[in-house]
Amino acid sequence: MADRETDNLMLNIAKRETERYLDYKQINSFSCDDLRKIDQLWISNSDNRFGFSVQKKI
C-alpha cells in the first residue's frame, strides 16, 4: 500500500500524473516538506520500521 501511495505522491509532486516515471532533475526538486510527507507515509504504514528518518538512524 505504501509503495502505491508513494508512487502517486511522488508523481503528483512532480506534476507527472500522466507519465509513470521521474527523472533525476524532478526528484532533486522535491522540497523538504515533500520528503517529510513521503517519510511519514512510510513510517505510519510500517509500524516505524521504514522511512528516510528510520534509515538515517541506522
N, CA, C and O atoms as a MOPAC input file, in Angstrom:
PM7 MOZYME 1SCF
protein

 N      0.82000 1    -1.19600 1     0.00000 1
 C      0.00000 1     0.00000 1     0.00000 1
 C      0.86100 1     1.25600 1     0.00000 1
 O      0.60500 1     2.17600 1    -0.77700 1
 N      1.86800 1     1.31100 1     0.84900 1
 C      2.72700 1     2.49600 1     0.90500 1
 C      3.47100 1     2.69100 1    -0.40700 1
 O      3.71000 1     3.82500 1    -0.82100 1
 N      3.84400 1     1.58900 1    -1.07100 1
 C      4.51500 1     1.70000 1    -2.37300 1
 C      3.64800 1     2.45900 1    -3.36900 1
 O      4.11000 1     3.39300 1    -4.02500 1
 N      2.41800 1     2.06000 1    -3.47300 1
 C      1.49500 1     2.68000 1    -4.42500 1
 C      1.23600 1     4.13300 1    -4.05200 1
 O      1.23700 1     5.01100 1    -4.91500 1
 N      1.01800 1     4.38300 1    -2.77600 1
 C      0.77200 1     5.75500 1    -2.33100 1
 C      2.00000 1     6.62900 1    -2.56300 1
 O      1.87400 1     7.78900 1    -2.95800 1
 N      3.19200 1     6.07200 1    -2.31800 1
 C      4.42900 1     6.81100 1    -2.55000 1
 C      4.56500 1     7.13900 1    -4.02800 1
 O      4.89500 1     8.26900 1    -4.38700 1
 N      4.31600 1     6.16500 1    -4.88000 1
 C      4.33700 1     6.38400 1    -6.33400 1
 C      3.43800 1     7.54900 1    -6.71600 1
 O      3.86700 1     8.48800 1    -7.38600 1
 N      2.19400 1     7.47300 1    -6.28300 1
 C      1.22100 1     8.51000 1    -6.62800 1
 C      1.61600 1     9.86600 1    -6.06600 1
 O      1.48500 1    10.88000 1    -6.75100 1
 N      2.09500 1     9.89800 1    -4.83700 1
 C      2.50300 1    11.14800 1    -4.20800 1
 C      3.68200 1    11.76700 1    -4.95800 1
 O      3.68200 1    12.96700 1    -5.23100 1
 N      4.67700 1    10.96100 1    -5.28800 1
 C      5.85300 1    11.48300 1    -5.99000 1
 C      5.48700 1    11.98900 1    -7.39100 1
 O      5.98000 1    13.03100 1    -7.82100 1
 N      4.63900 1    11.26700 1    -8.08700 1
 C      4.20900 1    11.71500 1    -9.41300 1
 C      3.38200 1    12.99400 1    -9.31800 1
 O      3.49000 1    13.87600 1   -10.16900 1
 N      2.57100 1    13.08600 1    -8.29400 1
 C      1.77000 1    14.28800 1    -8.07200 1
 C      2.67100 1    15.48100 1    -7.76100 1
 O      2.47700 1    16.56300 1    -8.31400 1
 N      3.64600 1    15.29300 1    -6.88600 1
 C      4.56800 1    16.37200 1    -6.53100 1
 C      5.29000 1    16.88000 1    -7.77600 1
 O      5.46000 1    18.08600 1    -7.95300 1
 N      5.71200 1    15.95200 1    -8.63700 1
 C      6.45100 1    16.30600 1    -9.84500 1
 C      5.53000 1    16.70100 1   -10.99900 1
 O      5.99400 1    17.00100 1   -12.09900 1
 N      4.22200 1    16.69700 1   -10.73700 1
 C      3.22900 1    17.02900 1   -11.75500 1
 C      3.38400 1    16.13000 1   -12.98500 1
 O      3.39200 1    16.60100 1   -14.12200 1
 N      3.50600 1    14.82500 1   -12.72600 1
 C      3.68500 1    13.82900 1   -13.78500 1
 C      2.61200 1    12.75400 1   -13.71000 1
 O      2.91700 1    11.57400 1   -13.87700 1
 N      1.37500 1    13.12900 1   -13.46500 1
 C      0.30800 1    12.15400 1   -13.29100 1
 C      0.10500 1    11.26900 1   -14.52000 1
 O     -0.31900 1    10.12100 1   -14.39100 1
 N      0.40300 1    11.79000 1   -15.70700 1
 C      0.15500 1    11.02100 1   -16.92300 1
 C      1.32200 1    10.10400 1   -17.28700 1
 O      1.13500 1     9.13200 1   -18.01900 1
 N      2.50400 1    10.39400 1   -16.79300 1
 C      3.66900 1     9.55400 1   -17.06000 1
 C      4.08800 1     8.88500 1   -15.76800 1
 O      4.03200 1     9.50100 1   -14.70400 1
 N      4.50500 1     7.63400 1   -15.84500 1
 C      4.78300 1     6.85700 1   -14.64400 1
 C      6.26800 1     6.78100 1   -14.29500 1
 O      6.70900 1     5.78000 1   -13.73000 1
 N      7.03700 1     7.79800 1   -14.61300 1
 C      8.45000 1     7.80200 1   -14.25600 1
 C      8.88400 1     9.21200 1   -13.88600 1
 O      8.22900 1    10.18800 1   -14.25400 1
 N      9.97300 1     9.31300 1   -13.16900 1
 C     10.56400 1    10.60000 1   -12.80800 1
 C     12.02500 1    10.59900 1   -13.22500 1
 O     12.69200 1     9.56600 1   -13.16900 1
 N     12.51100 1    11.73600 1   -13.63500 1
 C     13.92800 1    11.81600 1   -13.95100 1
 C     14.68000 1    12.44800 1   -12.77600 1
 O     14.07200 1    12.92200 1   -11.81600 1
 N     15.98300 1    12.44400 1   -12.86900 1
 C     16.85800 1    12.92100 1   -11.80400 1
 C     16.53100 1    14.36400 1   -11.40300 1
 O     16.49900 1    14.68900 1   -10.21600 1
 N     16.29300 1    15.21600 1   -12.38500 1
 C     16.00400 1    16.63100 1   -12.12200 1
 C     14.71500 1    16.78300 1   -11.31700 1
 O     14.65200 1    17.59000 1   -10.39000 1
 N     13.70100 1    16.02100 1   -11.66400 1
 C     12.42500 1    16.10700 1   -10.94900 1
 C     12.55800 1    15.63000 1    -9.50300 1
 O     12.00900 1    16.24200 1    -8.58700 1
 N     13.28100 1    14.54500 1    -9.30900 1
 C     13.47100 1    14.02500 1    -7.95200 1
 C     14.26100 1    15.01000 1    -7.10700 1
 O     13.94800 1    15.20300 1    -5.93200 1
 N     15.27200 1    15.63000 1    -7.68100 1
 C     16.08100 1    16.60200 1    -6.95200 1
 C     15.32400 1    17.88100 1    -6.61800 1
 O     15.76300 1    18.65600 1    -5.76900 1
 N     14.20300 1    18.10600 1    -7.27200 1
 C     13.43300 1    19.32400 1    -6.99500 1
 C     12.42000 1    19.14800 1    -5.86200 1
 O     11.71700 1    20.09700 1    -5.51600 1
 N     12.33600 1    17.95400 1    -5.28300 1
 C     11.41600 1    17.74200 1    -4.16200 1
 C     11.84400 1    18.60600 1    -2.98500 1
 O     13.02700 1    18.67700 1    -2.65300 1
 N     10.89300 1    19.24700 1    -2.37100 1
 C     11.18300 1    20.08300 1    -1.20200 1
 C     11.33600 1    19.20500 1     0.04600 1
 O     10.99400 1    18.02300 1     0.04100 1
 N     11.85000 1    19.80600 1     1.09300 1
 C     11.96600 1    19.09500 1     2.37500 1
 C     10.59100 1    18.65700 1     2.86700 1
 O     10.44100 1    17.56100 1     3.40600 1
 N      9.59900 1    19.50400 1     2.68200 1
 C      8.23300 1    19.14300 1     3.09900 1
 C      7.72600 1    17.93000 1     2.32500 1
 O      7.07200 1    17.05500 1     2.89300 1
 N      8.02900 1    17.87900 1     1.02900 1
 C      7.62000 1    16.72800 1     0.21900 1
 C      8.27800 1    15.45600 1     0.73500 1
 O      7.62100 1    14.42300 1     0.86300 1
 N      9.55700 1    15.52600 1     1.02900 1
 C     10.27800 1    14.35200 1     1.53100 1
 C      9.76800 1    13.93300 1     2.90300 1
 O      9.72100 1    12.74200 1     3.21200 1
 N      9.38600 1    14.90500 1     3.72800 1
 C      8.80200 1    14.58000 1     5.03700 1
 C      7.48000 1    13.84200 1     4.88400 1
 O      7.19400 1    12.91300 1     5.63900 1
 N      6.67100 1    14.25400 1     3.90600 1
 C      5.39100 1    13.58100 1     3.65200 1
 C      5.63000 1    12.11700 1     3.27500 1
 O      4.94200 1    11.22300 1     3.76600 1
 N      6.60700 1    11.88400 1     2.40400 1
 C      6.92600 1    10.51900 1     1.99200 1
 C      7.44500 1     9.72600 1     3.17900 1
 O      7.06300 1     8.57100 1     3.36700 1
 N      8.30500 1    10.32800 1     3.97700 1
 C      8.84300 1     9.67900 1     5.17100 1
 C      7.72300 1     9.30000 1     6.12600 1
 O      7.69000 1     8.17300 1     6.62200 1
 N      6.80800 1    10.22200 1     6.39100 1
 C      5.70300 1     9.95200 1     7.30700 1
 C      4.77300 1     8.86800 1     6.76300 1
 O      4.24300 1     8.06000 1     7.52600 1
 N      4.58100 1     8.85300 1     5.46700 1
 C      3.76500 1     7.80400 1     4.84900 1
 C      4.36200 1     6.43800 1     5.15100 1
 O      3.64700 1     5.51500 1     5.54200 1
 N      5.66300 1     6.31000 1     4.97000 1
 C      6.31900 1     5.02700 1     5.21800 1
 C      6.34200 1     4.67400 1     6.70500 1
 O      6.11700 1     3.52000 1     7.07000 1
 N      6.60700 1     5.63500 1     7.54100 1
 C      6.63700 1     5.37700 1     8.98700 1
 C      5.27000 1     4.92000 1     9.47600 1
 O      5.16500 1     3.94800 1    10.22400 1
 N      4.22900 1     5.61900 1     9.05400 1
 C      2.88200 1     5.28400 1     9.53800 1
 C      2.37600 1     3.94700 1     8.99400 1
 O      1.55500 1     3.29600 1     9.64100 1
 N      2.84600 1     3.53100 1     7.82900 1
 C      2.37900 1     2.28400 1     7.23800 1
 C      3.28800 1     1.09400 1     7.50600 1
 O      3.02500 1    -0.01200 1     7.03300 1
 N      4.35900 1     1.31900 1     8.26600 1
 C      5.30000 1     0.21300 1     8.51500 1
 C      5.57600 1    -0.00300 1     9.99900 1
 O      6.52200 1    -0.69900 1    10.36800 1
 N      4.75100 1     0.59400 1    10.83900 1
 C      4.96100 1     0.47100 1    12.28100 1
 C      6.36400 1     0.93700 1    12.66300 1
 O      7.06100 1     0.29200 1    13.44600 1
 N      6.75700 1     2.07200 1    12.09100 1
 C      8.04600 1     2.73100 1    12.38100 1
 C      9.26600 1     1.91400 1    11.95500 1
 O     10.34700 1     2.09700 1    12.51600 1
 N      9.11900 1     1.01700 1    10.97600 1
 C     10.24900 1     0.19400 1    10.53800 1
 C     10.91900 1     0.71600 1     9.28000 1
 O     12.08300 1     0.40200 1     9.03200 1
 N     10.20500 1     1.51700 1     8.47200 1
 C     10.75400 1     2.01000 1     7.20900 1
 C     10.52500 1     3.50800 1     7.08200 1
 O      9.60000 1     4.05700 1     7.67900 1
 N     11.36800 1     4.15700 1     6.30600 1
 C     11.27500 1     5.58700 1     6.04700 1
 C     12.67000 1     6.18200 1     6.02400 1
 O     13.63100 1     5.56700 1     6.48400 1
 N     12.76600 1     7.39000 1     5.48100 1
 C     14.06800 1     8.05200 1     5.40700 1
 C     14.66800 1     8.26500 1     6.79100 1
 O     15.85500 1     8.02100 1     7.00500 1
 N     13.84400 1     8.72200 1     7.72900 1
 C     14.35700 1     9.00100 1     9.07600 1
 C     14.78100 1     7.72200 1     9.79500 1
 O     15.71700 1     7.74600 1    10.59400 1
 N     14.11200 1     6.62200 1     9.52200 1
 C     14.50000 1     5.32900 1    10.10800 1
 C     15.85500 1     4.90800 1     9.55200 1
 O     16.72300 1     4.45900 1    10.30100 1
 N     16.04100 1     5.05400 1     8.23200 1
 C     17.31300 1     4.70400 1     7.62800 1
 C     18.44200 1     5.58200 1     8.15700 1
 O     19.56000 1     5.11000 1     8.36100 1
 N     18.14800 1     6.84100 1     8.37500 1
 C     19.16100 1     7.76600 1     8.89600 1
 C     19.64000 1     7.31400 1    10.27300 1
 O     20.83200 1     7.39400 1    10.57000 1
 N     18.72600 1     6.84400 1    11.11100 1
 C     19.09200 1     6.37900 1    12.45200 1
 C     20.00000 1     5.16600 1    12.39600 1
 O     20.89800 1     5.01500 1    13.22400 1
 N     19.76400 1     4.29600 1    11.41300 1
 C     20.56400 1     3.08200 1    11.27500 1
 C     21.95200 1     3.46100 1    10.84800 1
 O     22.80300 1     2.58900 1    10.67000 1

